[in-house]
Amino acid sequence: MSGMFREFNELVRAIGDCKSKQEEDQIVAKEVVTLRARLADRDAASRMKEFVMRMMYCEMLGHRVDFGYIHAVNMGQRTVLGEKRTGYLAASLFLDANSELLILLVNTIQKDLKSANSWDVCAALSAVTRVIGGETVPAVLKPVRDQLTNKDAHVRKGAVMALQRFVHKAPDSVEDIGAILKRTIGDRDPSVMTAGLCGLVDVAKTDPVAYANLVPSLVSILKQVIEHRLPREYDYHRTPAPWLQIKLLKLLAILGHANQRSSEEMYEVLREVMTRADMKTTIGFAIIFETVRTITRIYPQQQLLTAASDFTSRFLTSENRNVKCIGIDALSAIVQVNPEFAAQHQMVVIDCLEDPDETLKWKTLDLLFRMTNSQNVEVVVDRMTWFLSSTKDDFLKKDLVQKITSLAEKYAPSNSWYIQTMNFLLEKGGDLMEGEVAHNLMRLLAEGASESEEQDNELRRFAANSYLSLLPKPNTPDLLIQVGSWTLGEYTYLLAPDTEPLTVVNLLCDLMDRSFYQDSSTKCFLVSGITKLMTLCGAKGNSAARDIIGRFRNAKHPNLQQRCLELEALLQNPTLMAQVLPLDASCEDIEVDTDMPMLDAIVAQSLLAGGRKYMTVKERVAEFGPSDQYGGAGGQSSLRFDAYQAPPPAPPPGSLPEQTIPTNLQFAAQDPAKSAAAAALFAGTSAAAASDLAAAAGQQKWGAGGYEPGTGSGAGSSTSSGAPASASSYRGSRTPAVPELSAEKKKLAAGLFAGLSTAPPPAPAPAPAPARPTPAQQQQQQQQQQQ
């Protein structure tokens, strides 16, 4: 590094030798102070390139150097190419689309885009892709489009990349982007063609049919690439233009999806790409993997799928774990088209499940998720739950919880198995589950899933016993406590005589003492469970219930406070409690008398006092006409919905009458007792200032947007209005055992791959049936049918 950059070199070395973040911050903060002082020197222009680089380094380490942003913009105007590129690079780091200095940089970019020097044009195009936002696209769009016909291939490539960036920032800014990208396919330079392919991959996703006519050209280009028609500088490890091949394969996969005619034009070249790929290099693996993915996305052909399966088997039998991961991903893609191919690799998949590499194991579980059916769901979910118990990665846990939940709802062989699986998920990953899953579980218990009440009660008894053993465990997730407290409150009576209701009440009361609940509604579920159990306990549970009421009746959470007060009112009237909370009535239809005769006496009393009789919409229209929407007499609405009148402009200071100025003397004259307070409040305030304060206070009124401060010119006025503030474990009480690595692999494989050859349709989910309509809803439906 030259002597001119010696200080920058020392800065980098000092930061590299730091032992802590605090030491690094001290060095960078000192450097920022030094740069601020150096930029004010007269000779700063001669070392501006070094200073800008040092500012970039400080900015990347999290310390703002906004005092130097203008110097980066000015450096972009230099004529020396190295300084110009440094200025553009620094400006792209310092500025964003909303920066006030961006307009200066846009002027510089416009000038450079019209330059005859291709290097200046390339520097400007590079800056355009970084700093131009959606609002400033029109300012540079025309000069960028003009560069599409430039003689220099580097300039044409930069222009194509800039237009692609414009489409990302403002999708409607380049209307003919499709036609432009299509023309780049025929460009004589491969780099420009590659840039156009990147844009085509993005735009073809929105409308593949519009670009289907490009398939013959893309197939021809791909064939020329694999035949080494491109210059040698595009080769990588003797593989011809591998990244261009991958981009072409991705685009062909998009255009051939659900398009048999286009797919048939690709079959031959895809087979040739797999055959010519080098299986001894990593880039060869990448090309084959992308080809397999393309084969699985286009209209399927059996011969190609067989060839893809053969190459996938080579991946799976490799000793390299990275290559095995590619093989698992490739097999997952093939399984989506034909699950029978997975049965050919049973033992390899079992070995991957038992591999110590966690990533490989997770990808294998994803493969099992894709090939699950009603025959192998128990074995697959068992493997997933074991992995859920052993992993420490929260991301993997959340992904597994979602997959197990999906499989349990689709392919559950029995309701008891479904409840066992959900209880295990609630215990091991309750904080990662969606609330809808718990709601579905409670609906299943409440509505039942069989035609026999005995079987439904047996299922509820099993669930209540499970939660009775799960809830006392430490660190129980909130969602599990919510489901458990609801279940125990509804179905504890089914546990008699083995379990006394008072025992369950004491358990729920103990849970109320925990203070680590993440969901504020958890304690509300507990109080509701205690309330329902009081109908079974009688006077025995009054002391525990009243203790809960005394501690939480003044809680900050209004829902919890309301439930405590309701419990207190019901304890005073046991007969009413038995009527309000009958046994097993969570899904019983509630008959509602829409006439509400209990209010007749109140209505009659109000009418005698001069109140107006309620009128339905039809009665109001018949009496007042259709123009009256609110029942006002004479067609006039009795409610006003228009905005309040705008406040008048504030009078200038001193224009108010003197007697309206609330000085301390007037306050004293009106109320001598407030003389001292008024004197202290208005001490040192002149009559004019007091007038300003009074005018400002008088300009606060209600407007169309709500309460707004006035716009007076006094000291206390404001000109801006603020925005509104807005289960035991999986197998009973046992923890899932770690499977043996080498025993009974054939039996495990038979269970995992069962039903793949003739996969039956998915079994109906054990999720609860839709809620039964109430008698009132049934009557309304009958009336609608008659009409």
mmCIF file of C-alpha atoms in Angstrom, residues 254-417:
data_model
loop_
_atom_site.group_PDB
_atom_site.id
_atom_site.type_symbol
_atom_site.label_atom_id
_atom_site.label_comp_id
_atom_site.label_asym_id
_atom_site.label_seq_id
_atom_site.Cartn_x
_atom_site.Cartn_y
_atom_site.Cartn_z
ATOM 1 C CA ILE A 254 -40.456 -22.218 -15.715
ATOM 2 C CA LEU A 255 -41.507 -22.278 -19.363
ATOM 3 C CA GLY A 256 -42.087 -26.042 -19.477
ATOM 4 C CA HIS A 257 -44.261 -26.274 -16.371
ATOM 5 C CA ALA A 258 -47.695 -27.680 -17.350
ATOM 6 C CA ASN A 259 -46.830 -27.134 -21.027
ATOM 7 C CA GLN A 260 -46.504 -30.443 -22.851
ATOM 8 C CA ARG A 261 -45.553 -28.973 -26.228
ATOM 9 C CA SER A 262 -42.721 -26.870 -24.823
ATOM 10 C CA SER A 263 -41.548 -29.715 -22.600
ATOM 11 C CA GLU A 264 -41.253 -32.129 -25.492
ATOM 12 C CA GLU A 265 -38.764 -29.765 -27.164
ATOM 13 C CA MET A 266 -36.518 -29.967 -24.082
ATOM 14 C CA TYR A 267 -36.330 -33.707 -23.481
ATOM 15 C CA GLU A 268 -33.369 -34.454 -25.744
ATOM 16 C CA VAL A 269 -31.159 -31.573 -24.595
ATOM 17 C CA LEU A 270 -31.860 -32.307 -20.915
ATOM 18 C CA ARG A 271 -30.757 -35.904 -21.376
ATOM 19 C CA GLU A 272 -27.605 -34.697 -23.118
ATOM 20 C CA VAL A 273 -26.821 -32.197 -20.356
ATOM 21 C CA MET A 274 -26.900 -34.953 -17.715
ATOM 22 C CA THR A 275 -24.777 -37.250 -19.865
ATOM 23 C CA ARG A 276 -22.064 -34.658 -20.573
ATOM 24 C CA ALA A 277 -21.824 -33.331 -16.981
ATOM 25 C CA ASP A 278 -18.639 -34.230 -15.104
ATOM 26 C CA MET A 279 -19.475 -36.324 -12.019
ATOM 27 C CA LYS A 280 -16.009 -35.750 -10.529
ATOM 28 C CA THR A 281 -16.361 -32.038 -9.823
ATOM 29 C CA THR A 282 -18.651 -30.013 -7.588
ATOM 30 C CA ILE A 283 -19.852 -27.848 -10.469
ATOM 31 C CA GLY A 284 -20.819 -31.019 -12.346
ATOM 32 C CA PHE A 285 -22.955 -32.081 -9.384
ATOM 33 C CA ALA A 286 -24.631 -28.659 -9.452
ATOM 34 C CA ILE A 287 -25.517 -28.947 -13.154
ATOM 35 C CA ILE A 288 -26.937 -32.460 -12.749
ATOM 36 C CA PHE A 289 -28.962 -31.411 -9.695
ATOM 37 C CA GLU A 290 -30.450 -28.436 -11.561
ATOM 38 C CA THR A 291 -31.253 -30.718 -14.506
ATOM 39 C CA VAL A 292 -33.072 -33.141 -12.201
ATOM 40 C CA ARG A 293 -35.104 -30.274 -10.765
ATOM 41 C CA THR A 294 -35.980 -29.124 -14.282
ATOM 42 C CA ILE A 295 -37.074 -32.649 -15.249
ATOM 43 C CA THR A 296 -39.403 -32.811 -12.235
ATOM 44 C CA ARG A 297 -41.012 -29.434 -12.980
ATOM 45 C CA ILE A 298 -41.774 -29.763 -16.687
ATOM 46 C CA TYR A 299 -44.340 -32.094 -18.228
ATOM 47 C CA PRO A 300 -43.089 -35.515 -17.041
ATOM 48 C CA GLN A 301 -41.534 -38.200 -19.212
ATOM 49 C CA GLN A 302 -40.864 -41.660 -17.760
ATOM 50 C CA GLN A 303 -37.473 -42.172 -19.446
ATOM 51 C CA LEU A 304 -36.149 -38.839 -18.160
ATOM 52 C CA LEU A 305 -37.435 -39.529 -14.656
ATOM 53 C CA THR A 306 -35.681 -42.897 -14.673
ATOM 54 C CA ALA A 307 -32.422 -41.278 -15.778
ATOM 55 C CA ALA A 308 -32.808 -38.594 -13.101
ATOM 56 C CA SER A 309 -33.380 -41.309 -10.493
ATOM 57 C CA ASP A 310 -30.183 -43.091 -11.596
ATOM 58 C CA PHE A 311 -28.093 -39.947 -11.172
ATOM 59 C CA THR A 312 -29.777 -39.298 -7.818
ATOM 60 C CA SER A 313 -28.712 -42.749 -6.588
ATOM 61 C CA ARG A 314 -25.089 -41.768 -7.292
ATOM 62 C CA PHE A 315 -25.531 -38.719 -5.093
ATOM 63 C CA LEU A 316 -27.038 -40.766 -2.281
ATOM 64 C CA THR A 317 -24.238 -43.364 -2.306
ATOM 65 C CA SER A 318 -21.493 -40.741 -2.161
ATOM 66 C CA GLU A 319 -19.250 -40.518 0.904
ATOM 67 C CA ASN A 320 -19.455 -36.735 0.818
ATOM 68 C CA ARG A 321 -22.264 -35.471 3.062
ATOM 69 C CA ASN A 322 -22.762 -32.369 0.922
ATOM 70 C CA VAL A 323 -23.376 -34.544 -2.113
ATOM 71 C CA LYS A 324 -25.749 -36.694 -0.054
ATOM 72 C CA CYS A 325 -27.745 -33.575 0.835
ATOM 73 C CA ILE A 326 -28.036 -32.793 -2.879
ATOM 74 C CA GLY A 327 -29.242 -36.344 -3.455
ATOM 75 C CA ILE A 328 -31.916 -36.028 -0.766
ATOM 76 C CA ASP A 329 -33.144 -32.755 -2.302
ATOM 77 C CA ALA A 330 -33.202 -34.337 -5.755
ATOM 78 C CA LEU A 331 -35.111 -37.355 -4.457
ATOM 79 C CA SER A 332 -37.623 -35.026 -2.771
ATOM 80 C CA ALA A 333 -38.268 -33.379 -6.128
ATOM 81 C CA ILE A 334 -38.694 -36.740 -7.888
ATOM 82 C CA VAL A 335 -41.082 -38.005 -5.190
ATOM 83 C CA GLN A 336 -43.438 -35.122 -5.968
ATOM 84 C CA VAL A 337 -43.862 -36.540 -9.485
ATOM 85 C CA ASN A 338 -43.720 -40.296 -8.785
ATOM 86 C CA PRO A 339 -43.352 -41.605 -5.197
ATOM 87 C CA GLU A 340 -42.388 -45.060 -6.436
ATOM 88 C CA PHE A 341 -38.815 -43.927 -7.104
ATOM 89 C CA ALA A 342 -38.254 -43.384 -3.357
ATOM 90 C CA ALA A 343 -38.768 -47.090 -2.663
ATOM 91 C CA GLN A 344 -35.606 -47.874 -4.639
ATOM 92 C CA HIS A 345 -33.480 -46.037 -2.069
ATOM 93 C CA GLN A 346 -35.001 -47.283 1.179
ATOM 94 C CA MET A 347 -31.829 -48.327 2.971
ATOM 95 C CA VAL A 348 -29.946 -45.205 1.895
ATOM 96 C CA VAL A 349 -32.702 -43.028 3.351
ATOM 97 C CA ILE A 350 -32.565 -45.022 6.604
ATOM 98 C CA ASP A 351 -28.810 -44.460 6.794
ATOM 99 C CA CYS A 352 -29.306 -40.734 6.279
ATOM 100 C CA LEU A 353 -31.861 -40.682 9.114
ATOM 101 C CA GLU A 354 -29.251 -42.177 11.441
ATOM 102 C CA ASP A 355 -26.409 -39.957 10.267
ATOM 103 C CA PRO A 356 -24.935 -37.684 12.969
ATOM 104 C CA ASP A 357 -25.050 -34.707 10.590
ATOM 105 C CA GLU A 358 -28.107 -32.695 11.675
ATOM 106 C CA THR A 359 -28.589 -30.939 8.336
ATOM 107 C CA LEU A 360 -28.618 -34.239 6.441
ATOM 108 C CA LYS A 361 -31.065 -35.653 8.956
ATOM 109 C CA TRP A 362 -33.369 -32.642 8.614
ATOM 110 C CA LYS A 363 -33.372 -32.871 4.806
ATOM 111 C CA THR A 364 -34.196 -36.589 5.063
ATOM 112 C CA LEU A 365 -37.140 -35.798 7.319
ATOM 113 C CA ASP A 366 -38.342 -33.288 4.739
ATOM 114 C CA LEU A 367 -38.186 -36.083 2.173
ATOM 115 C CA LEU A 368 -40.254 -38.345 4.438
ATOM 116 C CA PHE A 369 -42.783 -35.536 4.896
ATOM 117 C CA ARG A 370 -43.258 -35.325 1.124
ATOM 118 C CA MET A 371 -43.785 -39.088 0.729
ATOM 119 C CA THR A 372 -46.094 -39.614 3.729
ATOM 120 C CA ASN A 373 -49.425 -41.355 3.256
ATOM 121 C CA SER A 374 -52.048 -42.934 5.509
ATOM 122 C CA GLN A 375 -50.086 -46.200 5.725
ATOM 123 C CA ASN A 376 -46.716 -44.872 6.917
ATOM 124 C CA VAL A 377 -47.788 -41.764 8.849
ATOM 125 C CA GLU A 378 -47.194 -43.310 12.286
ATOM 126 C CA VAL A 379 -43.618 -44.347 11.512
ATOM 127 C CA VAL A 380 -42.762 -41.018 9.871
ATOM 128 C CA VAL A 381 -44.240 -38.944 12.701
ATOM 129 C CA ASP A 382 -42.447 -41.131 15.262
ATOM 130 C CA ARG A 383 -39.118 -40.300 13.596
ATOM 131 C CA MET A 384 -39.988 -36.622 13.437
ATOM 132 C CA THR A 385 -40.961 -36.456 17.096
ATOM 133 C CA TRP A 386 -37.712 -38.150 18.116
ATOM 134 C CA PHE A 387 -35.746 -35.583 16.122
ATOM 135 C CA LEU A 388 -37.841 -32.778 17.653
ATOM 136 C CA SER A 389 -36.860 -33.996 21.132
ATOM 137 C CA SER A 390 -33.158 -34.138 20.313
ATOM 138 C CA THR A 391 -32.544 -30.958 18.305
ATOM 139 C CA LYS A 392 -31.662 -27.603 19.871
ATOM 140 C CA ASP A 393 -32.250 -25.461 16.794
ATOM 141 C CA ASP A 394 -35.397 -23.323 17.159
ATOM 142 C CA PHE A 395 -35.789 -22.972 13.389
ATOM 143 C CA LEU A 396 -35.754 -26.744 12.909
ATOM 144 C CA LYS A 397 -38.176 -27.155 15.815
ATOM 145 C CA LYS A 398 -40.671 -24.729 14.321
ATOM 146 C CA ASP A 399 -40.424 -26.410 10.918
ATOM 147 C CA LEU A 400 -40.926 -29.867 12.446
ATOM 148 C CA VAL A 401 -43.897 -28.715 14.532
ATOM 149 C CA GLN A 402 -45.628 -27.400 11.416
ATOM 150 C CA LYS A 403 -44.930 -30.589 9.457
ATOM 151 C CA ILE A 404 -46.072 -32.945 12.239
ATOM 152 C CA THR A 405 -49.233 -30.905 12.721
ATOM 153 C CA SER A 406 -49.990 -31.029 9.003
ATOM 154 C CA LEU A 407 -49.452 -34.804 8.822
ATOM 155 C CA ALA A 408 -51.523 -35.461 11.949
ATOM 156 C CA GLU A 409 -54.460 -33.471 10.606
ATOM 157 C CA LYS A 410 -54.320 -35.156 7.180
ATOM 158 C CA TYR A 411 -53.510 -38.800 7.904
ATOM 159 C CA ALA A 412 -54.315 -39.488 11.594
ATOM 160 C CA PRO A 413 -55.246 -43.190 11.910
ATOM 161 C CA SER A 414 -57.312 -42.603 15.068
ATOM 162 C CA ASN A 415 -58.472 -39.797 17.306
ATOM 163 C CA SER A 416 -56.496 -41.021 20.312
ATOM 164 C CA TRP A 417 -53.309 -41.044 18.205
#
